[in-house]
């Protein structure tokens, strides 16, 4: 008949004083998990055994008091950390003998190096049930006792984590000693230890990207970073007519250009089609009709609205000033220049042909750019030819240069036209007769030469001191609607030589002398497309 150690202990405490000599200890001298509250309960319940069983237990206890105990192999109590000898042998206090705190420290008892192997510390046949006295998993599980990842002491609650980042604990003197951080993150060296900070917003990253200041690489931070001026959530978005900014080919915010919305008065425009009022003047939409009607005439020239603008009275086009007469001709603004009312440049020399330029007029002037229907031409250069030879001369070719402003191009000019000016004394008396034109004058093959014109009788300059005044205009065809804002001016170079026919329209070229163009050139008036 086998009895458990717990039952033996109970019977010794209850029936025999001989058990008090210290030879019987708690259920296990070396197994800490066996000395639990559960074991004490089992000991009390085991006391229900029969008298014969108790007697046998007492006998076994007495006979074992001299050496072998029921707990298994003898263990010196003085060298066992897991058992408090005083408490475990108190015959009157069963609670103290099994107190889990006093009798066992789970950390010490389960150390894979120091603790007793469960096979050595517990004889499951002679003394106790292996499950109750010593849990082999708790006492010898090398995984629990030596796991480097989780070494929590169940008594103290202390723990340590062996996992660490790439930079933790890296010693440094400057950021160059630290591991390379990811995009938009900067390595720093603080207090001799590596760390990281987010890169400053706007720092270039991944080619064309920018750091956002929060560790992310994005396409844009603001509209200034995008071609169409729109940045949403770090991404550039296409321009639209509802984005609240002027972009694409809009002439103002969300209007004009390709937008279905026309611009209101006071907003920007490139042409009339951009405006609700269908009136664009000086790149600003205005009330229906011409904005120039509300502006005073030019103080230098007297001009009001541009030439070719619609008008109902003379004052719409300007006022008479000096040699200029601005007037309304059949509902369209026009200009007449009075005869013998200008300044001259050049001349004052002796040669077969003497050239003189007339200025003020022509004066710088505005004209309405072609609107897709009407052809436009404006005078720029006026010269007088004096013929001191004994033969009539016919003006045939004039070499010219073209000055540009406001983005103008030589390809904008569709023609140069030559007029003979008979010098009418009033705007109602026509005095200019057109007789020659050269198309695409500043392109090949003309290359800036107006002519040939000598085949016309209007090109004739009488012999023996006769004079004739000629006006040269710059012409633009209706397709050149885009020239608004551009400016053009003709120039006759100081070294230029005019070509004449001698004696008639089919006569030989003139090879005599000519003079009169100063070193500063003959410079024509600007014509500004509006």
Coordinates of C-alpha atoms in Angstrom, one line a residue:
X1 CA 0.0 0.0 0.0
X2 CA 1.4 3.4 -1.1
X3 CA 0.7 6.6 0.6
X4 CA 1.3 10.1 -0.6
X5 CA 3.8 12.3 1.1
X6 CA 1.1 14.8 1.9
X7 CA -0.9 12.1 3.7
X8 CA 2.1 10.9 5.7
X9 CA 2.8 14.5 6.8
X10 CA -0.7 15.0 8.0
X11 CA -0.7 11.8 10.1
X12 CA 2.6 12.6 11.6
X13 CA 1.4 16.0 12.7
X14 CA -1.8 14.5 14.1
X15 CA -0.8 11.2 15.7
X16 CA 2.9 11.0 16.5
X17 CA 5.2 13.4 18.3
X18 CA 8.1 11.4 16.9
X19 CA 7.6 13.2 13.5
X20 CA 8.7 16.5 15.1
X21 CA 12.5 15.5 15.0
X22 CA 12.9 17.3 11.6
X23 CA 13.4 14.1 9.6
X24 CA 10.2 14.7 7.7
X25 CA 10.1 17.8 5.5
X26 CA 7.6 19.3 3.1
X27 CA 6.5 17.4 0.1
X28 CA 9.7 18.2 -1.8
X29 CA 13.0 19.6 -0.5
X30 CA 14.1 20.5 -4.0
X31 CA 11.0 20.8 -6.1
X32 CA 9.5 24.4 -5.6
X33 CA 6.3 23.9 -7.4
X34 CA 5.2 21.0 -5.2
X35 CA 5.0 23.3 -2.1
X36 CA 1.8 25.1 -3.2
X37 CA -1.5 25.9 -1.7
X38 CA -3.0 23.0 -3.7
X39 CA -0.6 20.5 -2.0
X40 CA -1.6 21.7 1.5
X41 CA -5.3 21.1 0.6
X42 CA -4.5 17.7 -0.7
X43 CA -2.7 17.0 2.6
X44 CA -5.7 17.9 4.7
X45 CA -8.1 15.8 2.6
X46 CA -5.7 12.9 2.9
X47 CA -6.2 13.0 6.6
X48 CA -9.5 11.2 6.1
X49 CA -7.6 7.9 5.7
X50 CA -8.5 5.0 7.9
X51 CA -6.9 4.3 11.3
X52 CA -4.9 1.4 9.9
X53 CA -3.6 3.6 7.2
X54 CA -2.6 6.2 9.8
X55 CA -0.9 3.6 11.9
X56 CA 1.1 2.3 9.0
X57 CA 2.1 5.9 8.1
X58 CA 3.2 6.5 11.6
X59 CA 5.3 3.4 11.7
X60 CA 6.9 4.3 8.3
X61 CA 7.6 7.7 9.6
X62 CA 9.3 6.5 12.8
X63 CA 11.4 4.0 11.0
X64 CA 12.4 6.6 8.5
X65 CA 13.4 9.3 11.0
X66 CA 16.8 8.0 11.2
X67 CA 17.8 8.6 7.6
X68 CA 15.5 8.2 4.5
X69 CA 12.5 10.5 4.2
X70 CA 9.4 10.1 2.1
X71 CA 10.4 13.1 -0.1
X72 CA 13.1 11.3 -2.1
X73 CA 16.9 11.6 -2.0
X74 CA 18.3 13.4 1.0
X75 CA 19.1 17.0 0.4
X76 CA 20.9 19.2 2.8
X77 CA 18.5 21.9 3.8
X78 CA 21.3 24.3 4.4
X79 CA 22.3 24.3 0.7
X80 CA 18.8 24.4 -0.8
X81 CA 17.6 27.9 -1.7
X82 CA 14.1 26.7 -2.4
X83 CA 13.1 25.6 1.1
X84 CA 12.9 27.6 4.4
X85 CA 13.8 24.7 6.9
X86 CA 12.2 26.4 9.9
X87 CA 8.8 26.9 8.3
X88 CA 8.7 23.5 6.5
X89 CA 9.2 21.4 9.7
X90 CA 6.9 23.3 12.1
X91 CA 4.5 20.5 13.2
X92 CA 1.8 22.9 14.2
X93 CA 1.6 25.1 11.1
X94 CA 0.6 23.3 8.0
X95 CA 0.1 26.6 6.2
X96 CA 3.7 27.7 6.8
X97 CA 5.0 24.4 5.6
X98 CA 3.5 24.9 2.2
X99 CA 3.7 28.7 1.8
X100 CA 4.6 29.2 -1.8
X101 CA 6.4 32.5 -1.2
X102 CA 8.6 31.4 1.7
X103 CA 9.4 28.0 0.4
X104 CA 10.1 28.7 -3.3
X105 CA 11.5 31.4 -5.6
X106 CA 10.4 30.4 -9.1
X107 CA 13.3 32.2 -10.6
X108 CA 15.9 30.4 -8.5
X109 CA 14.2 27.0 -8.8
X110 CA 13.8 27.1 -12.6
X111 CA 17.3 28.3 -13.5
X112 CA 18.4 25.8 -16.1
X113 CA 21.9 25.8 -14.7
X114 CA 21.4 25.8 -10.9
X115 CA 18.1 23.9 -10.4
X116 CA 18.0 20.2 -9.8
X117 CA 16.9 18.0 -12.7
X118 CA 13.3 16.9 -12.1
X119 CA 14.4 13.3 -12.3
X120 CA 16.9 13.8 -9.5
X121 CA 14.8 15.9 -7.2
X122 CA 11.6 13.8 -7.3
X123 CA 11.2 10.0 -7.1
X124 CA 7.6 9.6 -8.4
X125 CA 7.6 6.0 -7.2
X126 CA 8.8 6.5 -3.6
X127 CA 7.6 9.9 -2.5
X128 CA 5.3 12.0 -4.5
X129 CA 3.3 12.5 -7.7
X130 CA 5.5 14.2 -10.2
X131 CA 2.8 16.5 -11.3
X132 CA 2.1 17.8 -7.8
X133 CA 5.6 17.9 -6.4
X134 CA 7.6 19.1 -9.3
X135 CA 6.3 20.3 -12.6
X136 CA 9.0 19.3 -15.0
X137 CA 7.9 22.0 -17.4
X138 CA 8.2 24.8 -14.8
X139 CA 11.3 23.6 -13.1
X140 CA 13.4 22.5 -16.0
X141 CA 12.0 24.1 -19.2
X142 CA 15.1 25.6 -20.8
X143 CA 13.0 27.6 -23.1
X144 CA 11.2 29.5 -20.3
X145 CA 14.3 30.0 -18.2
X146 CA 16.8 31.1 -20.9
X147 CA 14.6 32.7 -23.6
X148 CA 16.7 35.8 -24.6
X149 CA 13.6 37.5 -26.0
X150 CA 11.4 37.3 -22.9
X151 CA 13.3 37.1 -19.7
X152 CA 10.6 38.4 -17.4
X153 CA 11.0 37.6 -13.8
X154 CA 7.5 36.6 -12.5
X155 CA 8.4 37.7 -9.1
X156 CA 9.7 41.2 -9.9
X157 CA 8.0 41.9 -13.3
X158 CA 11.3 43.1 -14.8
X159 CA 11.9 42.4 -18.5
X160 CA 14.2 43.3 -21.3
X161 CA 13.8 43.3 -25.1
X162 CA 16.7 42.2 -27.1
X163 CA 15.3 43.7 -30.4
X164 CA 16.7 47.1 -31.5
X165 CA 16.8 49.4 -34.5
X166 CA 19.7 50.0 -36.8
X167 CA 20.7 53.2 -35.1
X168 CA 20.0 52.4 -31.5
X169 CA 23.1 52.7 -29.4
X170 CA 25.3 53.5 -32.4
X171 CA 28.1 55.8 -31.1
X172 CA 28.9 58.8 -33.3
X173 CA 30.9 62.0 -33.5
X174 CA 29.0 63.4 -36.5
X175 CA 26.1 62.3 -38.7
X176 CA 28.4 60.7 -41.2
X177 CA 29.1 58.0 -38.6
X178 CA 25.4 57.0 -38.6
X179 CA 23.7 54.4 -40.8
X180 CA 22.1 55.9 -44.0
X181 CA 18.5 56.8 -43.3
X182 CA 15.6 56.4 -45.7
X183 CA 14.4 59.1 -48.2
X184 CA 13.3 62.4 -46.6
X185 CA 14.9 61.4 -43.2
X186 CA 18.2 62.9 -42.0
X187 CA 20.7 61.2 -39.8
X188 CA 21.8 63.3 -36.7
X189 CA 24.3 62.8 -34.0
X190 CA 23.0 63.9 -30.6
X191 CA 25.0 63.5 -27.4
X192 CA 27.3 61.0 -29.1
X193 CA 24.4 58.7 -30.2
X194 CA 22.8 58.4 -33.7
X195 CA 19.2 59.5 -34.3
X196 CA 17.0 60.7 -37.1
X197 CA 15.0 63.8 -38.0
X198 CA 12.6 64.5 -40.9
X199 CA 14.2 66.3 -43.8
X200 CA 13.3 70.0 -44.2
X201 CA 10.2 70.6 -46.4
X202 CA 11.3 71.4 -50.0
X203 CA 14.4 69.2 -49.9
X204 CA 14.7 67.5 -53.4
X205 CA 14.1 63.8 -53.4
X206 CA 13.7 60.9 -55.9
X207 CA 14.5 62.9 -59.0
X208 CA 11.8 65.6 -59.3
X209 CA 10.1 65.1 -55.9
X210 CA 10.2 67.3 -52.8
X211 CA 10.2 66.3 -49.1
X212 CA 7.1 67.4 -47.3
X213 CA 8.7 67.9 -43.9
X214 CA 7.0 64.8 -42.5
X215 CA 9.3 62.1 -43.9
X216 CA 7.4 61.7 -47.2
X217 CA 8.6 62.4 -50.8
X218 CA 5.8 64.1 -52.8
X219 CA 5.4 65.6 -56.3
X220 CA 4.6 69.2 -55.0
X221 CA 4.1 71.3 -52.0
X222 CA 2.3 74.2 -53.6
X223 CA 0.9 75.3 -57.0
X224 CA 4.3 77.0 -57.7
X225 CA 5.8 73.5 -58.1
X226 CA 3.3 72.5 -60.8
X227 CA 3.1 73.5 -64.5
X228 CA -0.6 74.4 -64.2
X229 CA -0.3 75.9 -60.7
X230 CA -2.5 73.3 -58.9
X231 CA -1.2 71.0 -56.2
X232 CA -3.5 68.7 -54.2
X233 CA -2.4 66.3 -51.5
X234 CA 1.2 66.4 -52.8
X235 CA 0.3 65.7 -56.5
X236 CA 0.1 68.1 -59.4
X237 CA -3.3 68.2 -61.1
X238 CA -4.3 69.5 -64.5
X239 CA -5.7 73.0 -65.0
X240 CA -9.5 73.4 -65.1
X241 CA -11.9 76.2 -65.5
X242 CA -13.2 75.7 -62.0
X243 CA -10.0 75.6 -59.9
X244 CA -10.0 79.2 -58.7
X245 CA -6.7 80.3 -60.2
X246 CA -5.6 81.6 -63.6
X247 CA -3.8 78.8 -65.4
X248 CA -3.7 77.1 -68.8
X249 CA -4.7 79.7 -71.5
X250 CA -7.2 81.5 -69.3
X251 CA -7.0 85.3 -69.6
X252 CA -8.2 85.7 -66.0
X253 CA -9.3 83.4 -63.2
X254 CA -11.4 80.6 -64.7
X255 CA -12.5 82.7 -67.8
X256 CA -11.4 83.5 -71.3
X257 CA -9.2 81.3 -73.5
X258 CA -10.7 77.8 -73.8
X259 CA -13.0 78.2 -70.8
X260 CA -16.7 78.4 -71.6
X261 CA -17.0 81.3 -69.1
X262 CA -16.4 84.7 -70.6
X263 CA -14.6 87.3 -68.5
X264 CA -16.4 90.2 -66.9
X265 CA -15.6 93.9 -67.3
X266 CA -12.3 94.7 -65.7
X267 CA -10.9 91.2 -66.1
X268 CA -8.1 90.3 -68.5
X269 CA -8.5 89.4 -72.1
X270 CA -6.5 88.8 -75.3
X271 CA -9.3 89.6 -77.8
X272 CA -13.0 90.4 -77.8
X273 CA -14.0 86.8 -77.7
X274 CA -12.7 86.5 -74.1
X275 CA -15.2 89.1 -72.9
X276 CA -18.8 89.0 -71.9
X277 CA -19.1 92.4 -73.4
X278 CA -17.3 91.3 -76.6
X279 CA -15.0 94.3 -76.0
X280 CA -11.3 93.9 -75.2
X281 CA -9.1 97.0 -75.1
X282 CA -5.5 97.1 -73.8
X283 CA -6.1 93.5 -72.6
X284 CA -8.9 94.5 -70.3
X285 CA -12.6 93.6 -70.8
X286 CA -14.8 96.7 -70.8
X287 CA -18.4 97.8 -71.3
X288 CA -20.0 96.9 -74.6
X289 CA -18.4 99.3 -77.1
X290 CA -14.8 100.6 -77.0
X291 CA -13.1 101.5 -73.7
X292 CA -11.2 104.1 -75.5
X293 CA -14.4 106.2 -75.7
X294 CA -14.0 106.8 -72.0
X295 CA -10.4 107.8 -72.2
X296 CA -8.9 111.2 -73.1
X297 CA -7.0 111.6 -76.4
X298 CA -3.3 111.0 -76.5
X299 CA -1.6 114.3 -75.3
X300 CA 1.2 114.0 -77.9
X301 CA -0.7 113.0 -81.0
X302 CA -4.3 113.8 -80.3
X303 CA -5.4 110.2 -81.1
X304 CA -8.5 108.7 -79.4
X305 CA -9.6 105.3 -80.4
X306 CA -7.3 103.2 -82.7
X307 CA -7.5 103.6 -86.4
X308 CA -10.2 101.4 -88.0
X309 CA -12.3 101.4 -84.7
X310 CA -16.0 101.9 -85.0
X311 CA -17.1 105.5 -84.4
X312 CA -20.1 107.7 -84.6
X313 CA -18.4 111.1 -84.4
X314 CA -15.0 112.7 -84.8
X315 CA -14.3 112.9 -81.0
X316 CA -14.4 109.1 -80.8
X317 CA -11.3 109.0 -82.9
X318 CA -9.4 111.9 -81.3
X319 CA -8.9 115.6 -81.8
X320 CA -7.1 117.8 -84.4
X321 CA -3.6 118.4 -83.1
X322 CA -0.7 119.9 -85.0
X323 CA -0.5 118.1 -88.3
X324 CA -2.9 115.3 -87.4
X325 CA -6.6 115.3 -88.1
X326 CA -8.3 112.3 -86.5
X327 CA -11.8 111.9 -87.8
X328 CA -14.7 109.4 -88.3
X329 CA -14.9 108.3 -91.9
X330 CA -18.1 106.3 -92.7
X331 CA -18.2 104.8 -89.2
X332 CA -14.5 104.0 -88.9
X333 CA -11.7 106.1 -87.4
X334 CA -9.2 107.6 -89.9
X335 CA -6.3 110.0 -90.0
X336 CA -5.3 112.8 -92.3
X337 CA -2.0 114.6 -92.1
X338 CA -1.9 118.2 -93.3
X339 CA 0.4 119.3 -96.1
X340 CA 3.5 121.3 -95.3
X341 CA 3.0 120.8 -91.6
X342 CA 5.9 118.6 -90.4
X343 CA 9.5 118.5 -89.4
X344 CA 12.3 117.3 -91.8
X345 CA 15.4 115.2 -91.3
X346 CA 18.3 114.9 -93.8
X347 CA 18.7 116.6 -97.1
X348 CA 20.9 119.7 -97.1
X349 CA 23.4 118.2 -99.5
X350 CA 24.4 118.4 -103.2
X351 CA 23.9 115.4 -105.5
X352 CA 21.8 114.2 -108.4
X353 CA 19.2 112.9 -106.0
X354 CA 18.7 114.4 -102.5
X355 CA 16.5 112.6 -99.9
X356 CA 14.6 114.2 -97.0
X357 CA 12.5 112.5 -94.4
X358 CA 9.3 114.1 -93.0
X359 CA 8.4 113.4 -89.3
X360 CA 5.5 114.5 -87.1
X361 CA 3.8 113.3 -89.2
X362 CA 4.0 110.4 -89.4
X363 CA 3.6 110.0 -85.6
X364 CA 3.4 106.8 -83.5
X365 CA -0.1 105.6 -83.6
X366 CA -2.5 102.8 -82.6
X367 CA -4.5 100.7 -84.9
X368 CA -7.0 98.0 -84.5
X369 CA -5.5 94.6 -85.3
X370 CA -7.2 92.6 -88.0
X371 CA -10.4 91.0 -86.8
X372 CA -10.6 88.2 -89.3
X373 CA -12.6 90.3 -91.7
X374 CA -10.8 93.6 -92.4
X375 CA -7.4 94.3 -93.9
X376 CA -5.2 96.8 -92.0
X377 CA -2.4 99.1 -93.2
X378 CA -0.8 102.0 -91.4
X379 CA 1.8 104.6 -92.5
X380 CA 5.2 104.5 -91.0
X381 CA 7.8 106.3 -93.2
X382 CA 7.5 109.5 -95.4
X383 CA 10.3 110.7 -97.7
X384 CA 10.7 113.4 -100.3
X385 CA 12.9 112.9 -103.4
X386 CA 14.4 115.9 -105.2
X387 CA 15.6 115.2 -108.7
X388 CA 18.5 117.6 -109.8
X389 CA 19.3 115.7 -113.0
X390 CA 18.3 116.6 -116.5
X391 CA 16.1 113.5 -116.9
X392 CA 12.9 112.4 -115.3
X393 CA 13.5 109.7 -112.8
X394 CA 11.1 106.9 -111.7
X395 CA 11.4 105.5 -108.2
X396 CA 11.7 101.8 -108.6
X397 CA 13.1 100.1 -105.4
X398 CA 13.6 101.1 -101.8
X399 CA 15.7 98.9 -99.4
X400 CA 14.1 98.9 -95.9
X401 CA 14.6 97.5 -92.5
X402 CA 12.0 96.5 -89.9
X403 CA 12.1 97.3 -86.2
X404 CA 10.0 95.2 -83.9
X405 CA 8.6 95.4 -80.3
X406 CA 6.0 93.6 -78.2
X407 CA 6.8 90.2 -79.7
X408 CA 6.4 91.3 -83.3
X409 CA 7.9 89.2 -86.1
X410 CA 8.9 90.0 -89.6
X411 CA 6.5 87.2 -90.7
X412 CA 3.6 89.3 -89.3
X413 CA 4.0 91.8 -92.1
X414 CA 2.0 90.9 -95.2
X415 CA 3.0 93.8 -97.4
X416 CA 4.6 97.2 -97.9
X417 CA 2.6 99.7 -99.9
X418 CA 3.9 102.8 -101.7
X419 CA 1.8 105.9 -102.1
X420 CA 2.4 109.2 -103.9
X421 CA 1.4 112.1 -101.6
X422 CA 0.0 115.1 -103.5
X423 CA -0.3 117.0 -100.2
X424 CA -4.0 117.6 -99.7
X425 CA -4.7 120.6 -97.5
X426 CA -7.6 119.0 -95.6
X427 CA -8.8 115.6 -94.5
X428 CA -11.7 115.8 -97.0
X429 CA -9.3 116.2 -99.9
X430 CA -7.6 112.9 -100.8
X431 CA -4.0 113.4 -101.6
X432 CA -2.4 109.9 -101.5
X433 CA -2.4 107.6 -104.5
X434 CA -1.4 103.9 -104.1
X435 CA 0.7 102.5 -106.9
X436 CA 3.0 99.8 -105.7
X437 CA 3.0 96.8 -103.2
X438 CA 5.4 94.1 -102.3
X439 CA 4.1 91.0 -100.5
X440 CA 6.0 89.3 -97.7
X441 CA 8.6 92.0 -97.9
X442 CA 10.9 90.8 -95.2
X443 CA 11.0 87.2 -96.5
X444 CA 12.8 85.6 -99.4
X445 CA 13.0 86.7 -102.2
X446 CA 12.1 90.4 -101.4
X447 CA 14.4 90.4 -98.3
X448 CA 13.3 93.9 -97.3
X449 CA 13.2 95.6 -100.7
X450 CA 10.0 97.4 -101.7
X451 CA 9.6 97.2 -105.5
X452 CA 10.0 97.1 -108.4
X453 CA 7.6 100.1 -108.8
X454 CA 9.2 102.1 -111.7
X455 CA 6.6 100.9 -114.1
X456 CA 4.0 103.3 -112.8
X457 CA 3.6 107.0 -113.8
X458 CA 3.0 107.8 -110.1
X459 CA 6.6 106.9 -109.4
X460 CA 7.8 109.8 -111.6
X461 CA 10.0 112.7 -110.1
X462 CA 10.3 115.6 -112.6
X463 CA 13.8 116.6 -113.8
X464 CA 15.7 119.8 -113.0
X465 CA 14.9 120.1 -109.3
X466 CA 11.4 118.5 -109.3
X467 CA 10.3 116.9 -106.0
X468 CA 7.8 114.2 -105.0
X469 CA 6.7 113.0 -101.6
X470 CA 6.1 109.3 -101.0
X471 CA 4.4 107.5 -98.1
X472 CA 5.2 103.9 -97.1
X473 CA 2.7 101.9 -95.1
X474 CA 2.9 98.5 -93.3
X475 CA 0.0 96.2 -94.2
X476 CA -1.5 93.2 -92.3
X477 CA -4.1 90.8 -93.7
X478 CA -7.2 89.6 -91.9
X479 CA -5.6 86.3 -90.8
X480 CA -3.2 88.2 -88.5
X481 CA -5.7 88.6 -85.7
X482 CA -3.1 87.5 -83.2
X483 CA -0.8 90.6 -83.6
X484 CA -2.6 92.6 -80.9
X485 CA 0.0 94.0 -78.6
X486 CA 2.8 93.9 -81.2
X487 CA 4.6 97.0 -82.7
X488 CA 6.4 97.6 -86.0
X489 CA 8.5 100.4 -87.5
X490 CA 10.3 101.0 -90.8
X491 CA 13.9 102.2 -91.1
X492 CA 16.0 103.5 -94.1
X493 CA 19.7 102.8 -93.4
X494 CA 22.2 105.6 -93.9
X495 CA 24.1 103.5 -96.5
X496 CA 21.0 102.5 -98.4
X497 CA 20.8 103.4 -102.1
X498 CA 17.4 103.9 -103.8
X499 CA 17.0 102.6 -107.3
X500 CA 15.5 104.8 -110.1
X501 CA 14.7 104.3 -113.8
X502 CA 16.0 107.0 -116.1
X503 CA 13.7 108.7 -118.7
X504 CA 10.8 106.3 -118.5
X505 CA 9.2 103.3 -116.8
X506 CA 11.4 101.0 -119.0
X507 CA 14.5 103.2 -118.9
X508 CA 18.0 102.1 -117.6
X509 CA 18.9 102.2 -113.9
X510 CA 20.1 105.5 -112.5
X511 CA 23.8 105.4 -111.7
X512 CA 24.3 109.0 -110.5
X513 CA 25.0 110.4 -107.1
X514 CA 22.5 110.6 -104.2
X515 CA 22.6 111.8 -100.6
X516 CA 20.6 113.0 -97.7
X517 CA 20.2 110.1 -95.3
X518 CA 22.0 110.9 -92.0
X519 CA 24.1 108.5 -90.1
X520 CA 21.3 108.1 -87.7
X521 CA 19.1 106.7 -90.5
X522 CA 15.6 107.6 -91.5
X523 CA 13.5 106.2 -88.7
X524 CA 9.8 105.8 -89.3
X525 CA 6.9 106.0 -86.8
X526 CA 5.8 103.1 -84.6
X527 CA 2.5 101.4 -85.5
X528 CA 1.0 99.6 -82.5
X529 CA -1.6 96.9 -83.0
X530 CA -4.4 97.0 -80.5

